[in-house]
Amino acid sequence: MIPALNGVKVLDLATLFAGPLAAAMLADFGAEVIKVEHPKRPDPSRGHGPAKDGVGLWWKVLGRNKRTIAVDLSTEDGRDLLIALAAEADVVIENFRPGTLERWGLGYDVLSAANPGLILTRVTGFGQVGPYASRPGFGTLAEAMSGFAAVTGEPDGPPTLPPFGLADGAAAMAAAFATSLALNARTATGRGQVVDLAIIEPIMALLGPHITWFQQLGYVQPRTGNRSSNNAPRNTYRTADGRWLAVSTSAQSIAERVMTLVGRPDYLDEPWFATGSGRAAHADELDAAVAAWVGARPASEVVAAFEEAQAAVAPVYEITDIVADPQYRALGTVHSVPDPELGEVAMQNVLFRMSGTPGEIRFAGRPHGADTDAVLGELGLSGDEIAAMREKGSIK
């Protein structure tokens, strides 16, 4: 079967993490992605987190399905090479501070002159315009400024940041989506465009109606820990054998099933139980009932009882649980690919399954500059020309 983005060529100039992850998602569904890194300063993700035998494992995931070349874009050789590559590409993804590409003579005016159909996806912390545009931006700042941290954590505790790249991940999905939209629009217009994505915005979109609540009611969402201000019971509960389970009652029928299961059907007759907000106002007593019932039983018994009652429950998984879980195994969520440096490398599979144009992780991240000679050779450069640029330090 032919993948959805077969024939699409992407130049990934970005680093850490949203832009490269967006490029990886496009590569998962068939785009040919060429990762362009600096000869002496490769993508920092190669050195982030744990490594095995000196090989960064995060890069193996972020660099999947990409060929990698090492070119110094600030040099004359690098500028010429990027223009030549862009002339044959469909998409360029970058996350330099606004004005950097322009300073190198590689702004969209130059790139689109070589290729009017080119799409330039620009992923930055704060976007291309505004008083903060020139600031360095990372996902952590977006998690703070979007309102996410303010509503995350216990009511009497500090705002809480996630221990992973949440804002970067949301921005990556948005960037991949926006790039796909631009590719689709090009089929009608024949022309490319610039996508301006600020990392502070996609995570805000995930927070739901908090802007509307404030504008209409002056309501500011508080921190509620694991509870929800919209329904109850909703929390994590510890079982008799020390496992944690999460329970959600977003639907009224589920709330009724849960409270009946835990031996408190009398709550169903209370007037306040009929709405999610009413139940949230009585979360203390609902939580106490659920916690007592769950705490008296092992996890397997609780999960089985919830399933029989068609109530919503899920164990709180660590990675050891994820890799052993039969549902993830059925979905193929954990995928292994052969790797010349590390042998088999396991990682999360593509985001979703498509019956006609499926995605696939074909290989893990490759060594720095592994494909420089091959890619430049495809541009028509001779071995002597490539060697001369390498001697000058323009490429690796």
Tab-separated table of C-alpha atoms in Angstrom:
chain	number	residue	atom	x	y	z
A	1	MET	CA	0.000	0.000	0.000
A	2	ILE	CA	1.161	3.527	-0.776
A	3	PRO	CA	1.551	5.757	2.327
A	4	ALA	CA	-0.490	8.944	2.606
A	5	LEU	CA	2.471	11.317	2.100
A	6	ASN	CA	4.287	9.314	-0.524
A	7	GLY	CA	6.271	11.648	-2.799
A	8	VAL	CA	6.370	14.532	-0.299
A	9	LYS	CA	9.883	15.762	0.501
A	10	VAL	CA	10.533	17.575	3.794
A	11	LEU	CA	13.651	19.404	4.982
A	12	ASP	CA	13.833	19.334	8.782
A	13	LEU	CA	16.038	22.204	9.979
A	14	ALA	CA	14.564	22.288	13.487
A	15	THR	CA	15.884	21.169	16.882
A	16	LEU	CA	14.397	20.400	20.301
A	17	PHE	CA	11.560	19.185	20.049
A	18	ALA	CA	8.326	20.325	18.409
A	19	GLY	CA	9.646	20.910	14.883
A	20	PRO	CA	11.621	17.658	14.665
A	21	LEU	CA	8.702	15.676	16.086
A	22	ALA	CA	6.355	17.213	13.502
A	23	ALA	CA	8.797	16.145	10.777
A	24	ALA	CA	8.954	12.637	12.258
A	25	MET	CA	5.160	12.391	12.176
A	26	LEU	CA	5.166	13.346	8.495
A	27	ALA	CA	7.916	10.796	7.869
A	28	ASP	CA	5.849	8.127	9.645
A	29	PHE	CA	3.246	8.469	6.905
A	30	GLY	CA	5.582	8.319	3.974
A	31	ALA	CA	7.208	11.724	3.562
A	32	GLU	CA	10.886	11.666	2.643
A	33	VAL	CA	12.470	13.697	5.426
A	34	ILE	CA	16.013	15.002	5.274
A	35	LYS	CA	17.285	16.195	8.645
A	36	VAL	CA	19.706	19.127	8.274
A	37	GLU	CA	22.024	19.576	11.272
A	38	HIS	CA	25.010	21.794	11.954
A	39	PRO	CA	28.332	19.996	11.329
A	40	LYS	CA	29.631	20.747	14.829
A	41	ARG	CA	26.407	21.318	16.785
A	42	PRO	CA	23.931	18.538	15.973
A	43	ASP	CA	20.374	18.424	17.266
A	44	PRO	CA	20.735	18.559	21.080
A	45	SER	CA	18.239	15.702	21.408
A	46	ARG	CA	21.143	13.419	20.492
A	47	GLY	CA	22.530	14.155	23.954
A	48	HIS	CA	19.292	14.417	25.939
A	49	GLY	CA	18.374	11.772	28.465
A	50	PRO	CA	19.826	8.279	28.868
A	51	ALA	CA	22.272	6.854	26.332
A	52	LYS	CA	23.480	3.361	25.562
A	53	ASP	CA	27.081	2.857	24.490
A	54	GLY	CA	27.304	6.584	23.889
A	55	VAL	CA	24.268	6.604	21.579
A	56	GLY	CA	21.448	8.938	22.646
A	57	LEU	CA	18.155	7.062	22.851
A	58	TRP	CA	15.856	10.089	22.553
A	59	TRP	CA	17.343	10.798	19.138
A	60	LYS	CA	16.552	7.260	18.024
A	61	VAL	CA	12.860	8.123	18.466
A	62	LEU	CA	12.931	11.749	17.286
A	63	GLY	CA	15.132	10.993	14.286
A	64	ARG	CA	13.153	7.988	13.071
A	65	ASN	CA	12.515	7.645	9.345
A	66	LYS	CA	14.852	10.578	8.533
A	67	ARG	CA	17.995	10.747	6.460
A	68	THR	CA	20.478	13.086	8.094
A	69	ILE	CA	22.970	15.527	6.603
A	70	ALA	CA	25.302	18.011	8.286
A	71	VAL	CA	25.427	21.465	6.655
A	72	ASP	CA	26.356	24.860	8.113
A	73	LEU	CA	23.566	27.061	6.772
A	74	SER	CA	25.338	30.259	7.800
A	75	THR	CA	28.076	29.674	5.197
A	76	GLU	CA	27.846	30.490	1.503
A	77	ASP	CA	28.104	26.807	0.624
A	78	GLY	CA	25.378	25.965	3.120
A	79	ARG	CA	23.096	28.673	1.773
A	80	ASP	CA	23.509	27.435	-1.787
A	81	LEU	CA	22.934	23.838	-0.765
A	82	LEU	CA	19.734	24.639	1.117
A	83	ILE	CA	18.338	26.625	-1.796
A	84	ALA	CA	19.126	23.700	-4.098
A	85	LEU	CA	17.475	21.253	-1.700
A	86	ALA	CA	14.455	23.540	-1.206
A	87	ALA	CA	14.004	23.793	-4.961
A	88	GLU	CA	13.226	20.060	-4.969
A	89	ALA	CA	11.352	19.933	-1.660
A	90	ASP	CA	7.729	20.399	-0.680
A	91	VAL	CA	8.205	21.496	2.929
A	92	VAL	CA	10.839	23.156	5.094
A	93	ILE	CA	10.376	22.966	8.882
A	94	GLU	CA	12.475	25.329	11.013
A	95	ASN	CA	12.511	26.699	14.545
A	96	PHE	CA	15.229	29.349	14.509
A	97	ARG	CA	14.479	32.643	16.202
A	98	PRO	CA	12.558	34.960	13.863
A	99	GLY	CA	14.910	36.669	11.433
A	100	THR	CA	17.635	34.016	11.513
A	101	LEU	CA	16.884	32.494	8.117
A	102	GLU	CA	16.539	35.978	6.681
A	103	ARG	CA	19.927	36.971	8.091
A	104	TRP	CA	21.456	34.005	6.283
A	105	GLY	CA	19.766	35.001	3.041
A	106	LEU	CA	17.332	32.094	3.322
A	107	GLY	CA	14.023	33.836	3.991
A	108	TYR	CA	10.808	32.660	2.380
A	109	ASP	CA	11.213	35.219	-0.379
A	110	VAL	CA	14.448	33.519	-1.440
A	111	LEU	CA	13.269	29.944	-0.953
A	112	SER	CA	9.933	30.489	-2.713
A	113	ALA	CA	11.681	32.182	-5.611
A	114	ALA	CA	13.454	28.873	-6.156
A	115	ASN	CA	10.248	26.911	-5.517
A	116	PRO	CA	6.880	28.750	-5.542
A	117	GLY	CA	5.128	25.661	-4.202
A	118	LEU	CA	7.301	25.418	-1.093
A	119	ILE	CA	5.674	25.364	2.338
A	120	LEU	CA	7.723	26.887	5.149
A	121	THR	CA	6.545	25.710	8.570
A	122	ARG	CA	7.989	27.942	11.272
A	123	VAL	CA	7.736	26.601	14.829
A	124	THR	CA	8.847	29.024	17.542
A	125	GLY	CA	8.049	29.659	21.172
A	126	PHE	CA	6.090	32.857	20.616
A	127	GLY	CA	5.467	33.120	16.875
A	128	GLN	CA	6.923	35.407	14.236
A	129	VAL	CA	5.362	38.665	15.474
A	130	GLY	CA	4.686	40.424	18.771
A	131	PRO	CA	6.757	41.732	21.668
A	132	TYR	CA	8.000	38.271	22.696
A	133	ALA	CA	8.843	36.985	19.213
A	134	SER	CA	12.612	37.271	19.686
A	135	ARG	CA	12.662	35.541	23.073
A	136	PRO	CA	14.041	32.002	23.336
A	137	GLY	CA	11.048	29.720	23.731
A	138	PHE	CA	10.694	26.182	25.058
A	139	GLY	CA	7.750	23.959	25.837
A	140	THR	CA	8.148	24.571	29.564
A	141	LEU	CA	7.444	28.257	29.037
A	142	ALA	CA	4.370	27.404	27.000
A	143	GLU	CA	3.116	25.085	29.721
A	144	ALA	CA	3.440	28.000	32.131
A	145	MET	CA	2.020	30.764	29.933
A	146	SER	CA	-0.846	28.784	28.389
A	147	GLY	CA	-2.636	28.385	31.704
A	148	PHE	CA	-1.822	24.665	31.945
A	149	ALA	CA	0.472	24.899	34.973
A	150	ALA	CA	-1.930	27.211	36.796
A	151	VAL	CA	-4.677	24.567	36.811
A	152	THR	CA	-2.379	21.583	37.431
A	153	GLY	CA	-1.476	20.425	40.927
A	154	GLU	CA	-3.091	20.229	44.323
A	155	PRO	CA	-5.280	23.138	45.493
A	156	ASP	CA	-2.877	24.082	48.281
A	157	GLY	CA	0.279	23.358	46.278
A	158	PRO	CA	2.282	25.191	43.631
A	159	PRO	CA	1.524	25.194	39.895
A	160	THR	CA	2.847	21.964	38.401
A	161	LEU	CA	4.779	21.401	35.184
A	162	PRO	CA	4.636	18.058	33.352
A	163	PRO	CA	7.761	15.849	33.469
A	164	PHE	CA	7.822	15.532	29.682
A	165	GLY	CA	7.445	17.732	26.585
A	166	LEU	CA	3.678	18.203	26.655
A	167	ALA	CA	3.568	21.596	24.929
A	168	ASP	CA	6.159	20.466	22.392
A	169	GLY	CA	4.112	17.367	21.622
A	170	ALA	CA	0.923	19.370	21.171
A	171	ALA	CA	2.779	21.830	18.950
A	172	ALA	CA	4.260	18.999	16.887
A	173	MET	CA	0.850	17.523	16.175
A	174	ALA	CA	-0.481	20.968	15.281
A	175	ALA	CA	2.502	21.641	13.007
A	176	ALA	CA	2.087	18.320	11.212
A	177	PHE	CA	-1.627	19.049	10.800
A	178	ALA	CA	-1.000	22.588	9.546
A	179	THR	CA	1.620	21.366	7.098
A	180	SER	CA	-0.796	18.765	5.759
A	181	LEU	CA	-3.433	21.473	5.315
A	182	ALA	CA	-0.953	23.613	3.408
A	183	LEU	CA	-0.048	20.672	1.181
A	184	ASN	CA	-3.726	20.103	0.466
A	185	ALA	CA	-4.288	23.801	-0.283
A	186	ARG	CA	-1.379	23.743	-2.718
A	187	THR	CA	-3.181	21.193	-4.860
A	188	ALA	CA	-5.828	23.857	-5.526
A	189	THR	CA	-3.635	26.957	-5.769
A	190	GLY	CA	-0.323	25.580	-6.973
A	191	ARG	CA	1.435	27.809	-4.477
A	192	GLY	CA	3.029	27.271	-1.116
A	193	GLN	CA	2.687	29.390	2.021
A	194	VAL	CA	4.193	30.125	5.414
A	195	VAL	CA	2.859	28.362	8.513
A	196	ASP	CA	3.525	30.405	11.664
A	197	LEU	CA	3.074	28.211	14.731
A	198	ALA	CA	3.732	29.479	18.262
A	199	ILE	CA	4.280	26.726	20.834
A	200	ILE	CA	2.280	28.713	23.406
A	201	GLU	CA	-0.949	28.241	21.406
A	202	PRO	CA	-1.673	24.526	20.707
A	203	ILE	CA	-1.500	23.531	24.371
A	204	MET	CA	-3.889	26.373	25.163
A	205	ALA	CA	-6.333	24.923	22.638
A	206	LEU	CA	-6.274	21.643	24.597
A	207	LEU	CA	-7.352	23.377	27.803
A	208	GLY	CA	-10.911	23.738	26.574
A	209	PRO	CA	-13.252	26.653	27.318
A	210	HIS	CA	-11.304	28.450	30.044
A	211	ILE	CA	-11.094	31.662	27.975
A	212	THR	CA	-14.830	31.519	27.264
A	213	TRP	CA	-15.600	30.831	30.914
A	214	PHE	CA	-13.601	33.878	31.931
A	215	GLN	CA	-15.038	36.143	29.216
A	216	GLN	CA	-18.641	35.161	29.900
A	217	LEU	CA	-18.597	34.587	33.657
A	218	GLY	CA	-15.330	35.931	35.030
A	219	TYR	CA	-14.639	32.352	36.135
A	220	VAL	CA	-10.997	31.421	36.729
A	221	GLN	CA	-10.432	27.669	36.835
A	222	PRO	CA	-8.682	26.642	40.076
A	223	ARG	CA	-6.238	23.824	40.758
A	224	THR	CA	-8.180	20.759	41.861
A	225	GLY	CA	-5.547	18.029	41.935
A	226	ASN	CA	-6.897	14.791	40.476
A	227	ARG	CA	-10.447	15.977	40.936
A	228	SER	CA	-12.551	17.753	38.356
A	229	SER	CA	-14.704	20.811	38.911
A	230	ASN	CA	-17.127	19.376	36.335
A	231	ASN	CA	-17.953	15.954	37.758
A	232	ALA	CA	-17.322	13.491	40.581
A	233	PRO	CA	-16.199	10.965	41.601
A	234	ARG	CA	-13.041	11.494	39.538
A	235	ASN	CA	-9.763	10.630	41.183
A	236	THR	CA	-7.103	7.986	41.707
A	237	TYR	CA	-7.743	5.385	44.373
A	238	ARG	CA	-5.364	2.891	46.010
A	239	THR	CA	-6.279	-0.767	46.135
A	240	ALA	CA	-5.632	-3.255	48.916
A	241	ASP	CA	-2.571	-4.596	47.095
A	242	GLY	CA	-1.035	-1.154	46.640
A	243	ARG	CA	-2.024	-0.441	43.017
A	244	TRP	CA	-3.476	2.885	41.902
A	245	LEU	CA	-6.609	3.019	39.752
A	246	ALA	CA	-8.180	5.981	37.994
A	247	VAL	CA	-11.955	6.400	37.927
A	248	SER	CA	-13.884	8.803	35.717
A	249	THR	CA	-17.601	9.610	35.779
A	250	SER	CA	-17.953	12.211	33.044
A	251	ALA	CA	-21.273	10.631	32.007
A	252	GLN	CA	-24.216	10.641	34.419
A	253	SER	CA	-24.944	6.964	33.773
A	254	ILE	CA	-21.371	6.014	34.691
A	255	ALA	CA	-21.587	7.975	37.947
A	256	GLU	CA	-24.763	6.090	38.819
A	257	ARG	CA	-23.133	2.727	38.071
A	258	VAL	CA	-20.048	3.545	40.145
A	259	MET	CA	-21.947	4.612	43.235
A	260	THR	CA	-24.261	1.616	42.970
A	261	LEU	CA	-21.237	-0.684	42.630
A	262	VAL	CA	-19.529	0.722	45.728
A	263	GLY	CA	-22.659	0.238	47.810
A	264	ARG	CA	-24.009	3.784	47.916
A	265	PRO	CA	-27.025	3.825	45.573
A	266	ASP	CA	-28.710	6.180	48.049
A	267	TYR	CA	-26.680	9.046	46.594
A	268	LEU	CA	-28.577	8.678	43.318
A	269	ASP	CA	-31.691	10.058	45.045
A	270	GLU	CA	-29.963	13.267	46.123
A	271	PRO	CA	-30.997	16.287	43.986
A	272	TRP	CA	-27.374	17.384	43.593
A	273	PHE	CA	-26.357	14.016	42.128
A	274	ALA	CA	-28.241	14.733	38.905
A	275	THR	CA	-25.556	17.060	37.487
A	276	GLY	CA	-21.794	16.860	37.142
A	277	SER	CA	-21.271	20.185	38.890
A	278	GLY	CA	-23.582	19.088	41.706
A	279	ARG	CA	-21.558	15.912	42.210
A	280	ALA	CA	-18.318	17.912	42.090
A	281	ALA	CA	-19.586	20.039	44.978
A	282	HIS	CA	-19.939	16.835	47.015
A	283	ALA	CA	-16.661	15.264	45.916
A	284	ASP	CA	-15.441	14.676	49.473
A	285	GLU	CA	-18.220	12.272	50.370
A	286	LEU	CA	-18.278	10.562	46.954
A	287	ASP	CA	-14.504	10.109	47.027
A	288	ALA	CA	-14.647	8.685	50.530
A	289	ALA	CA	-17.176	6.053	49.468
A	290	VAL	CA	-15.239	5.003	46.385
A	291	ALA	CA	-11.872	5.043	48.176
A	292	ALA	CA	-13.176	2.820	50.995
A	293	TRP	CA	-14.624	0.256	48.569
A	294	VAL	CA	-11.563	0.194	46.316
A	295	GLY	CA	-9.146	0.144	49.252
A	296	ALA	CA	-10.696	-3.051	50.623
A	297	ARG	CA	-10.044	-5.063	47.439
A	298	PRO	CA	-7.129	-6.052	45.224
A	299	ALA	CA	-6.777	-4.315	41.871
A	300	SER	CA	-7.803	-7.331	39.799
A	301	GLU	CA	-11.083	-7.650	41.704
A	302	VAL	CA	-11.838	-3.934	41.397
A	303	VAL	CA	-11.175	-3.830	37.655
A	304	ALA	CA	-13.276	-6.949	37.073
A	305	ALA	CA	-16.176	-5.519	39.065
A	306	PHE	CA	-16.021	-2.179	37.240
A	307	GLU	CA	-15.955	-3.958	33.884
A	308	GLU	CA	-18.954	-6.097	34.807
A	309	ALA	CA	-20.821	-2.955	35.908
A	310	GLN	CA	-19.760	-1.154	32.697
A	311	ALA	CA	-18.151	1.591	34.762
A	312	ALA	CA	-14.980	3.408	33.709
A	313	VAL	CA	-11.730	2.436	35.427
A	314	ALA	CA	-8.086	2.122	34.398
A	315	PRO	CA	-4.906	1.152	36.218
A	316	VAL	CA	-2.220	3.810	36.611
A	317	TYR	CA	0.514	2.327	34.446
A	318	GLU	CA	4.263	2.538	34.641
A	319	ILE	CA	6.305	1.649	31.570
A	320	THR	CA	6.631	-1.974	32.701
A	321	ASP	CA	2.829	-2.250	32.590
A	322	ILE	CA	2.567	-0.587	29.187
A	323	VAL	CA	4.934	-2.954	27.398
A	324	ALA	CA	3.095	-5.977	28.852
A	325	ASP	CA	-0.477	-4.777	28.301
A	326	PRO	CA	-2.594	-6.907	25.913
A	327	GLN	CA	-4.564	-3.940	24.583
A	328	TYR	CA	-1.418	-2.093	23.536
A	329	ARG	CA	-0.138	-5.369	22.079
A	330	ALA	CA	-3.328	-5.760	20.027
A	331	LEU	CA	-3.005	-2.214	18.716
A	332	GLY	CA	0.698	-2.623	17.955
A	333	THR	CA	1.439	0.481	20.019
A	334	VAL	CA	4.963	-0.609	20.932
A	335	HIS	CA	7.002	-1.124	17.769
A	336	SER	CA	10.542	-2.427	17.345
A	337	VAL	CA	12.856	-1.642	14.446
A	338	PRO	CA	16.324	-3.008	13.656
A	339	ASP	CA	19.188	-0.566	14.220
A	340	PRO	CA	22.847	-0.974	13.222
A	341	GLU	CA	24.063	0.778	16.397
A	342	LEU	CA	21.796	-0.745	19.044
A	343	GLY	CA	20.182	-3.813	17.535
A	344	GLU	CA	16.420	-3.799	18.085
A	345	VAL	CA	15.038	-0.419	19.204
A	346	ALA	CA	11.515	-0.242	20.640
A	347	MET	CA	9.425	2.929	20.574
A	348	GLN	CA	5.832	4.160	20.320
A	349	ASN	CA	4.322	3.306	16.960
A	350	VAL	CA	2.654	5.780	14.584
A	351	LEU	CA	-0.190	7.813	16.036
A	352	PHE	CA	-3.076	6.021	14.338
A	353	ARG	CA	-3.976	3.249	11.913
A	354	MET	CA	-5.176	3.945	8.355
A	355	SER	CA	-6.693	1.109	6.343
A	356	GLY	CA	-5.648	2.389	2.919
A	357	THR	CA	-2.535	4.509	3.468
A	358	PRO	CA	-0.882	3.260	6.660
A	359	GLY	CA	2.113	4.757	8.365
A	360	GLU	CA	5.218	2.885	9.413
A	361	ILE	CA	8.395	3.362	11.410
A	362	ARG	CA	11.013	1.973	9.059
A	363	PHE	CA	14.213	2.790	10.957
A	364	ALA	CA	15.416	4.649	14.041
A	365	GLY	CA	17.440	7.868	14.129
A	366	ARG	CA	20.664	7.662	12.153
A	367	PRO	CA	24.161	8.909	13.060
A	368	HIS	CA	25.033	12.581	12.630
A	369	GLY	CA	25.668	13.378	8.976
A	370	ALA	CA	25.242	9.753	7.891
A	371	ASP	CA	23.605	10.673	4.588
A	372	THR	CA	25.447	13.872	3.653
A	373	ASP	CA	27.363	12.374	0.732
A	374	ALA	CA	24.356	10.491	-0.645
A	375	VAL	CA	21.968	13.473	-0.485
A	376	LEU	CA	24.463	15.923	-1.982
A	377	GLY	CA	25.328	13.391	-4.649
A	378	GLU	CA	21.631	13.299	-5.574
A	379	LEU	CA	21.854	17.071	-6.104
A	380	GLY	CA	24.516	16.407	-8.714
A	381	LEU	CA	27.598	17.350	-6.693
A	382	SER	CA	30.761	15.425	-7.467
A	383	GLY	CA	32.903	13.681	-4.906
A	384	ASP	CA	35.550	16.376	-5.291
A	385	GLU	CA	33.030	19.154	-4.673
A	386	ILE	CA	31.720	17.424	-1.562
A	387	ALA	CA	35.260	16.864	-0.301
A	388	ALA	CA	36.128	20.534	-0.845
A	389	MET	CA	33.121	21.704	1.191
A	390	ARG	CA	33.987	19.227	3.916
A	391	GLU	CA	37.531	20.577	4.015
A	392	LYS	CA	36.158	24.104	4.551
A	393	GLY	CA	33.874	22.906	7.343
A	394	SER	CA	30.671	23.762	5.472
A	395	ILE	CA	29.503	20.170	5.764
A	396	LYS	CA	30.340	17.053	7.743
